Coordinates of C-alpha atoms and ligand atoms in Angstrom, one line a residue:
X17 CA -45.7 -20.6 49.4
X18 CA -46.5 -17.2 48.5
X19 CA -43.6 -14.6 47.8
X20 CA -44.3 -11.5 49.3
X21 CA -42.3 -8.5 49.3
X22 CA -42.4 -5.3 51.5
X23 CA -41.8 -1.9 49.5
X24 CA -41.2 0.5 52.7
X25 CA -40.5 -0.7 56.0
X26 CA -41.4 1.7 58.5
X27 CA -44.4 1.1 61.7
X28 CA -46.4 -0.8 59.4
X29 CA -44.2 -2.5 56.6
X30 CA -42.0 -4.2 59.8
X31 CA -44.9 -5.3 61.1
X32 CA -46.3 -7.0 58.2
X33 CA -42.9 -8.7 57.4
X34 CA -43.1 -9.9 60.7
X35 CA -46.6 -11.0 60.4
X36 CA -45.8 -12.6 56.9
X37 CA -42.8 -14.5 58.7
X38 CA -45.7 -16.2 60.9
X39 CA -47.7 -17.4 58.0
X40 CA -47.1 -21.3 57.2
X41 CA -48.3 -20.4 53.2
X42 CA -45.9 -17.5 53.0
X43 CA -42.6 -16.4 52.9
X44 CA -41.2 -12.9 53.0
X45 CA -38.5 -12.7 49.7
X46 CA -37.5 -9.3 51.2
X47 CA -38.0 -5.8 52.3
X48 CA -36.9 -2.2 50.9
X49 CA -35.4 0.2 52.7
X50 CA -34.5 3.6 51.6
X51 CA -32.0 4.2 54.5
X52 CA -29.1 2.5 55.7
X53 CA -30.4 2.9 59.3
X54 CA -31.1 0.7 62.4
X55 CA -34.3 -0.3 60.8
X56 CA -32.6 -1.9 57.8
X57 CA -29.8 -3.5 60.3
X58 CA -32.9 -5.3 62.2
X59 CA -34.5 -6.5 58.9
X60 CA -31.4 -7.8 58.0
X61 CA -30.9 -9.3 61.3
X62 CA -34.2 -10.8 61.0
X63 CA -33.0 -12.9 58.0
X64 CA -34.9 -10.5 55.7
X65 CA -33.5 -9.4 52.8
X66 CA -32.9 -6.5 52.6
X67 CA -33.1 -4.2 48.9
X68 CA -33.4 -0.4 47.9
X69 CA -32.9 1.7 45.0
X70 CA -30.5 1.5 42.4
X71 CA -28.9 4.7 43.4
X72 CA -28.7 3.6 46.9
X73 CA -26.7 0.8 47.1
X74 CA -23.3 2.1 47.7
X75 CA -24.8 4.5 50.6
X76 CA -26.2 0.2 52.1
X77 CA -23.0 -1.0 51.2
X78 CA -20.9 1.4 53.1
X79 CA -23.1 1.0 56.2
X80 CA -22.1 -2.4 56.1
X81 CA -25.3 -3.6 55.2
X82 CA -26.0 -6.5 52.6
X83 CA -27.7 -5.4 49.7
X84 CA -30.2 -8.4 48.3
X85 CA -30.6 -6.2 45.2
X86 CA -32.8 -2.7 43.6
X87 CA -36.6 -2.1 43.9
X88 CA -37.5 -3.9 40.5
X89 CA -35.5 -6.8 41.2
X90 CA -37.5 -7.6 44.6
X91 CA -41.0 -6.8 42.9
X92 CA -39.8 -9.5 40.0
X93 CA -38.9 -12.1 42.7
X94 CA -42.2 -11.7 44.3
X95 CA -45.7 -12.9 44.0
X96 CA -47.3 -10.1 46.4
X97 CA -46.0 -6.9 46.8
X98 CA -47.4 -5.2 50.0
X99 CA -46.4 -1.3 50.0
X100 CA -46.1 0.3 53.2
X101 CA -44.3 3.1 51.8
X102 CA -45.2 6.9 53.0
X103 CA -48.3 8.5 52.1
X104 CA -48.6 9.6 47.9
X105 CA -45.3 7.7 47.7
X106 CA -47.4 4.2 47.1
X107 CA -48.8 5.9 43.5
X108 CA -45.6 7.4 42.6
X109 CA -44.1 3.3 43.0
X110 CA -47.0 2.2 41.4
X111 CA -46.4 4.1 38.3
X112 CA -42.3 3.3 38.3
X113 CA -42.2 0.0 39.1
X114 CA -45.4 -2.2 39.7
X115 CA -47.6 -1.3 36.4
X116 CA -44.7 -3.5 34.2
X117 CA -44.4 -6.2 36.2
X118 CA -47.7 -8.5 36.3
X119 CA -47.9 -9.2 40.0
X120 CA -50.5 -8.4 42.9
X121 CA -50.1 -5.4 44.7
X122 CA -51.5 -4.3 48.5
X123 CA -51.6 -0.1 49.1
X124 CA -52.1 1.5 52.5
X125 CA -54.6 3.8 53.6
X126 CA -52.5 6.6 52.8
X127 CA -52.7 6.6 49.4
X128 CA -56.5 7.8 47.7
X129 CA -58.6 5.1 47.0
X130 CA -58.1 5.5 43.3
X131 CA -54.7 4.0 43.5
X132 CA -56.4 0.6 43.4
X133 CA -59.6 -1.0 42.3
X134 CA -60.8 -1.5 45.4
X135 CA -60.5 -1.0 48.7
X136 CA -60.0 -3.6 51.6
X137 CA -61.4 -4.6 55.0
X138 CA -61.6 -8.5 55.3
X139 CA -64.4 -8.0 57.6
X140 CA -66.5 -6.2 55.2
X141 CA -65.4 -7.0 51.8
X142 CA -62.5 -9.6 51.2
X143 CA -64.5 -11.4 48.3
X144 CA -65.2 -8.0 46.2
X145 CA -61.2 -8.1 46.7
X146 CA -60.5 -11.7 45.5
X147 CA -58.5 -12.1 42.5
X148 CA -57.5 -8.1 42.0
X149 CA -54.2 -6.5 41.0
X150 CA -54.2 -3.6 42.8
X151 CA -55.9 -3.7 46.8
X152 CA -55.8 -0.7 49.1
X153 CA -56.6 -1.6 52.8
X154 CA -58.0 1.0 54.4
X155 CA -56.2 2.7 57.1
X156 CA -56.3 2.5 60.8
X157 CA -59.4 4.5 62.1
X158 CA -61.0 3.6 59.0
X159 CA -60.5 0.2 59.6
X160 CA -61.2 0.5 63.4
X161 CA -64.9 2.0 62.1
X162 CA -65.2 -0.9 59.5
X163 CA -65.1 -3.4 62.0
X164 CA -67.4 -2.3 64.7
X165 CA -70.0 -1.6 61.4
X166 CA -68.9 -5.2 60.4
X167 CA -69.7 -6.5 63.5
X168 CA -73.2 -5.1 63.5
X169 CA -74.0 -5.6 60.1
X170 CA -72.7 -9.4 59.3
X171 CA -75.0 -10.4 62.9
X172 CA -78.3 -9.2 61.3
X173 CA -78.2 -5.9 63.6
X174 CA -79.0 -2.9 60.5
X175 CA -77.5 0.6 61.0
X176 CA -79.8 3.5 59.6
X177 CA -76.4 6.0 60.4
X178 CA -73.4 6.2 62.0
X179 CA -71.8 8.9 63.5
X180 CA -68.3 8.7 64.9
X181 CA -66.1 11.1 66.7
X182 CA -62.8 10.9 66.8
X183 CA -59.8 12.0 69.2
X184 CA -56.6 10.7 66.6
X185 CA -53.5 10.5 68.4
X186 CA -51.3 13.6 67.3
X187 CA -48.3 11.2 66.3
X188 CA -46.8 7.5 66.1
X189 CA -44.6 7.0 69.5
X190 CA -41.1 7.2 67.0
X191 CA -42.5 10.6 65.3
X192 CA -40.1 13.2 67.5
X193 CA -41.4 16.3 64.8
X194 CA -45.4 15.8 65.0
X195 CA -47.6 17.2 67.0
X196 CA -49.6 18.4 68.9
X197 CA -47.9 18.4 72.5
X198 CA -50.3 21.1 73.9
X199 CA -53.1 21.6 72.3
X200 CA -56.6 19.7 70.8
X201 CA -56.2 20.7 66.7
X202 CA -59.6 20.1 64.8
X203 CA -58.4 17.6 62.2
X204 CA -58.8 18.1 59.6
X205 CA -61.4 20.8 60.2
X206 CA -64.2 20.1 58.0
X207 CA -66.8 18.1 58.6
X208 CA -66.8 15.6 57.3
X209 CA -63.5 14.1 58.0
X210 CA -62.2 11.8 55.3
X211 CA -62.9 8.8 57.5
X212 CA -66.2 8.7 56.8
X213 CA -66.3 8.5 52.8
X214 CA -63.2 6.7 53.5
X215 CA -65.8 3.9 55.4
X216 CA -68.1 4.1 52.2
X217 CA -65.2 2.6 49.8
X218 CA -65.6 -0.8 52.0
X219 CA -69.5 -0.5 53.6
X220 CA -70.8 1.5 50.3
X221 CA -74.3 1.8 51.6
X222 CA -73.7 3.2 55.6
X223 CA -74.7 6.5 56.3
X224 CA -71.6 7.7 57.9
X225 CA -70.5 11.2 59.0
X226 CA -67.3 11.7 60.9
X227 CA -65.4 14.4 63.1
X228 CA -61.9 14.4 64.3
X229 CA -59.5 15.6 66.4
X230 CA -55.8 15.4 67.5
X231 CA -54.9 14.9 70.6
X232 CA -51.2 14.8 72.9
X233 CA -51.1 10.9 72.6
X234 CA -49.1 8.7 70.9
X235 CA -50.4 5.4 71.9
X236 CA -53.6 5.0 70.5
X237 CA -56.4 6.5 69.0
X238 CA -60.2 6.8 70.6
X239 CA -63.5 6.6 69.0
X240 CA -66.8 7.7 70.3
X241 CA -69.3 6.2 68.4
X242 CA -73.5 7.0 68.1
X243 CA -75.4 4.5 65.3
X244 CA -78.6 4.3 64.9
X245 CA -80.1 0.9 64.3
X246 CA -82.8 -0.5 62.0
X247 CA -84.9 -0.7 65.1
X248 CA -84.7 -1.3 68.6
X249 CA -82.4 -3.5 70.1
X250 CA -80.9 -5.0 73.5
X251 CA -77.7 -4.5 74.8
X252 CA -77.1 -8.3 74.8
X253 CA -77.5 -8.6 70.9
X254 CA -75.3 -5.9 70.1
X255 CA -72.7 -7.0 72.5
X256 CA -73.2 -10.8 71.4
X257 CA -72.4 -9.6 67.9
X258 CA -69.0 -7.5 69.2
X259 CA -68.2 -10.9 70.9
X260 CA -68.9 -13.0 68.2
X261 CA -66.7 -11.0 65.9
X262 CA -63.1 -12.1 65.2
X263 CA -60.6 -8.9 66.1
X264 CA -62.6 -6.9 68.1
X265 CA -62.0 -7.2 71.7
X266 CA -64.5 -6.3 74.8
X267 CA -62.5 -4.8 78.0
X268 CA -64.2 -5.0 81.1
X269 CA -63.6 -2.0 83.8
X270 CA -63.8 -4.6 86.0
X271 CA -60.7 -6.4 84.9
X272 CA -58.9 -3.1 84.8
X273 CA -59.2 -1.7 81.5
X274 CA -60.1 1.9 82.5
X275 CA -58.2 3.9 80.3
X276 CA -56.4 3.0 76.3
X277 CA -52.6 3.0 78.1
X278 CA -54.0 -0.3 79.9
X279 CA -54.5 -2.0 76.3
X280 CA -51.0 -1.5 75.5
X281 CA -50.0 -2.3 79.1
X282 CA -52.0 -5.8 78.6
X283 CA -50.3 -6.3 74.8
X284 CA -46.8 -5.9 76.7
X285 CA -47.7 -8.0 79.6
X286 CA -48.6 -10.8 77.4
X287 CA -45.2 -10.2 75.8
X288 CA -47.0 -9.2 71.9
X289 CA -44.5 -8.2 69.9
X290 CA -43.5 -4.1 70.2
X291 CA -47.0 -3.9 72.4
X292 CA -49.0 -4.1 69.8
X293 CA -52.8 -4.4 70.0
X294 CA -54.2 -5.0 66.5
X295 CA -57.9 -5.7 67.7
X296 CA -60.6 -2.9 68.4
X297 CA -60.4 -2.7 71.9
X298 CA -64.0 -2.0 72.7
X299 CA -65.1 -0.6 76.5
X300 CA -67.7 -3.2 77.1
X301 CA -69.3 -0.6 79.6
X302 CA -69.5 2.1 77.3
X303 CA -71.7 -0.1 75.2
X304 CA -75.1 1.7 75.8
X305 CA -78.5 0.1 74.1
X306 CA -81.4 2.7 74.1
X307 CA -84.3 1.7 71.8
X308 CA -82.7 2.3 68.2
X309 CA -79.4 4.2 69.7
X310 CA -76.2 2.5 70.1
X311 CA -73.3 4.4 71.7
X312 CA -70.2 3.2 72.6
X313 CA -66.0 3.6 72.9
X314 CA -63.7 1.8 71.3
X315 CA -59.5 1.8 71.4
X316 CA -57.6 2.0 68.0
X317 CA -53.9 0.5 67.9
X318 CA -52.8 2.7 64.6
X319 CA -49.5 1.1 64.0
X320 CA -50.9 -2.7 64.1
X321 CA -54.7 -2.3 63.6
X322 CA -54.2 -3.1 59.7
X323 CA -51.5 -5.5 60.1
X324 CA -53.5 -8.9 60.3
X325 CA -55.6 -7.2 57.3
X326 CA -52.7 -7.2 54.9
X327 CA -52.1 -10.6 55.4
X328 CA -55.7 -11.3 54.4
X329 CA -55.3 -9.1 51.4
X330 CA -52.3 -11.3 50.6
X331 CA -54.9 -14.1 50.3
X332 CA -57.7 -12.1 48.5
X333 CA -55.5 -11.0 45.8
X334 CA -54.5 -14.6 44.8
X335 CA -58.1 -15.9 45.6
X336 CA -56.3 -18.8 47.8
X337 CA -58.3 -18.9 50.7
X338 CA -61.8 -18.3 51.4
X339 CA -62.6 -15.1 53.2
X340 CA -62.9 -16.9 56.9
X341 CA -60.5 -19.9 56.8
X342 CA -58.2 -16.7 55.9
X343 CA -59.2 -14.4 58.8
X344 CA -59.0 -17.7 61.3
X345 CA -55.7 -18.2 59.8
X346 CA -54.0 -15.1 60.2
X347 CA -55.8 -14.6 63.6
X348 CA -54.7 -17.6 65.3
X349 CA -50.7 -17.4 63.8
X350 CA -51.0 -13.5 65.8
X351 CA -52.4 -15.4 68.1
X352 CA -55.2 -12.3 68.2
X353 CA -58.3 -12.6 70.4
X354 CA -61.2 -14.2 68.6
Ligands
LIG29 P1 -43.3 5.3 58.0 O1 -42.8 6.6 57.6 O2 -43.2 4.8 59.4 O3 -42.6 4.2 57.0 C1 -42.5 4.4 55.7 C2 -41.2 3.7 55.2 O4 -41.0 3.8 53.8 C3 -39.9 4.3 55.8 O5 -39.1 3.3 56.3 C4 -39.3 5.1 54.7 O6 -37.9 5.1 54.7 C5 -39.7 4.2 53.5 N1 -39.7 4.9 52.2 C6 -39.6 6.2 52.0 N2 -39.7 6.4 50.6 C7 -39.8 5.2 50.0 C8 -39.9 4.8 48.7 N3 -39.8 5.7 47.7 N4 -40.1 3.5 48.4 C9 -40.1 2.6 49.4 N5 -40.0 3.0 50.7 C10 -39.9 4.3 51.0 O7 -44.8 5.3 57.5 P2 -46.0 4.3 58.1 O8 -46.6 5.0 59.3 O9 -45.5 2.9 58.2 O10 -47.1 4.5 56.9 C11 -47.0 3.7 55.7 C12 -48.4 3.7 55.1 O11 -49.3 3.1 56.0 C13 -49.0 5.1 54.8 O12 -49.8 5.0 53.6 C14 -49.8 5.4 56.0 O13 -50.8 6.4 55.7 C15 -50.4 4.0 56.3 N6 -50.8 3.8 57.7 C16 -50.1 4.3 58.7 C17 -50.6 4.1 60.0 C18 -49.8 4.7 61.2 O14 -50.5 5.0 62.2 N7 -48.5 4.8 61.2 C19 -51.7 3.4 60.2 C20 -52.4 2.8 59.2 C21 -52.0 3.1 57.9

């Protein structure tokens, strides 16, 4: 059984806890939380334990929450730590508790790829990840990008360039002080964005240039994807390859997927846990073959998109499962569409 601990558990540390939970070859030793809040009452309730920092304790304590221990002792008590911690705050934990402690260590996409020795998307590169102390998975529209490449790339289909535009939604559904709530904000307004080198620290040889935007949405972001291929191509292969592709998921307007807030209807109709939808949800009619041009649209579920990911990094790290039997794993214990 592998010991993982969570350092930070906000939209994407509960998550993985509760994906690790599901995993038959791990076991979550516990989770930190900074505040004594209903977040760290649920962990707790969950069977998690729960730690924080030394100087917290009291503040737990007096919430009447049970407090497992500090920061160091969880990182000593586990094999894997997975930090889900806010953005920069990963490095700064990196340099006060992880570098003395000999364990494995999985970043988010909020820290800069230097805070690891390599960056992580199981499609694309889970071997260059095996055996590693530090792993950054990349974050969610990153990922979303990596996958759709992925998809092309690991079915024989080349890609000569990829350009991707991007509407990111302005804020996670719980973030009451983000924005926008009026407006379409250039974001950043450079181009390119940083999701595009961001793609190169996984797929190192793509041609990639990205543009972004935030929009008045919470639920999801949207990509808008033009690639050109190494030649021309059908329609059929390229959507044989997205269907052959674990975690990637083609919606037919047909079946009523018209819009994203029909993806998170579908997660919540089939009773997934907070709604989620951690596949790219592609439109299979937006899917447009002509000669060497692909364009199509594609769904990104930010707070779960990386989730099944860390659990694959888990397995990199300690170089216990191959690269597939690990994706297949995690996959079916989400019970994801594959
Ligand atoms: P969040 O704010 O929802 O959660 C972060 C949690 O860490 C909170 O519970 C906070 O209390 C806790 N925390 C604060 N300081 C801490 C510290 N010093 N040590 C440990 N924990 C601390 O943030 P999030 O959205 O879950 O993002 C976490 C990471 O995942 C970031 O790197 C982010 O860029 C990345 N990410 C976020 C999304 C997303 O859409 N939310 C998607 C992909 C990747």
């Amino acid at each position: 059984m592998i010991k993982v601990g969570v350092v930070g558990y906000g939209t994407i540390g509960k998550r993985i806890a509760d994906a690790v939970a599901l995993q038959d070859d791990m076991r979550v030793v516990g989770v930190v939380k900074m505040t004594p809040d209903y977040e760290a009452k649920i962990a707790a309730a969950r069977g998690f334990p729960v730690y924080t920092a030394a100087d917290r304790v009291e503040k737990f304590k007096k919430a009447g929450i049970e407090v497992a221990g500090t920061v160091e002792d969880l990182v000593k008590a586990s094999d894997v730590v997975v930090d889900a911690s806010p953005e920069d705050v990963g490095r700064e934990n990196k340099e006060k508790y992880y570098r003395q402690l000999d364990k494995r260590y999985i970043f988010q996409g909020g820290e800069e790829a230097d805070v690891a020795e390599v960056s992580f998307n199981a499609l694309a590169n889970y071997d260059e990840a095996r055996g590693k102390r530090y792993i950054r998975v990349v974050s969610c529209n990153t990922t979303g990008i990596t996958r759709v490449l992925s998809a092309l790339l690991l079915n024989g289909i080349g890609i000569r360039k990829a350009r991707i535009f991007i509407a990111r939604r302005g804020a996670d559904p719980k973030e009451h002080k983000k924005g926008p709530i009026n407006d379409v904000v250039p974001n950043p307004t450079a181009v390119p964005s940083h999701h595009g080198p961001d793609v190169q620290t996984v797929l190192k040889d793509v041609d990639i240039v990205t543009m972004a935007v935030a929009v008045p949405v919470t639920i999801m972001h949207m990509h808008m994807a033009y690639i050109e291929l190494d030649g021309p191509r059908s329609r059929d292969e390229v959507l044989e390859a997205f269907a052959k592709t674990p975690r990637i998921f083609l919606a037919d307007v047909g079946s009523g997927f018209q819009s994203l807030a029909q993806f998170i209807e579908y997660a919540r109709d089939l009773g997934r846990p907070r709604g989620d939808f951690p596949e790219v949800a592609v439109f299979r009619d937006s899917v447009t073959v002509r000669g060497d041009e692909l364009y199509l649209m594609y769904g990104v579920h930010q707070e779960s998109i990386v989730v099944p990911e860390n659990v694959d990094a888990i397995r990199a790290a300690l170089g216990v499962l191959p690269k597939w039997q690990s994706i297949e794993k995690t996959d079916k214990s989400l019970k994801l569409f594959t």
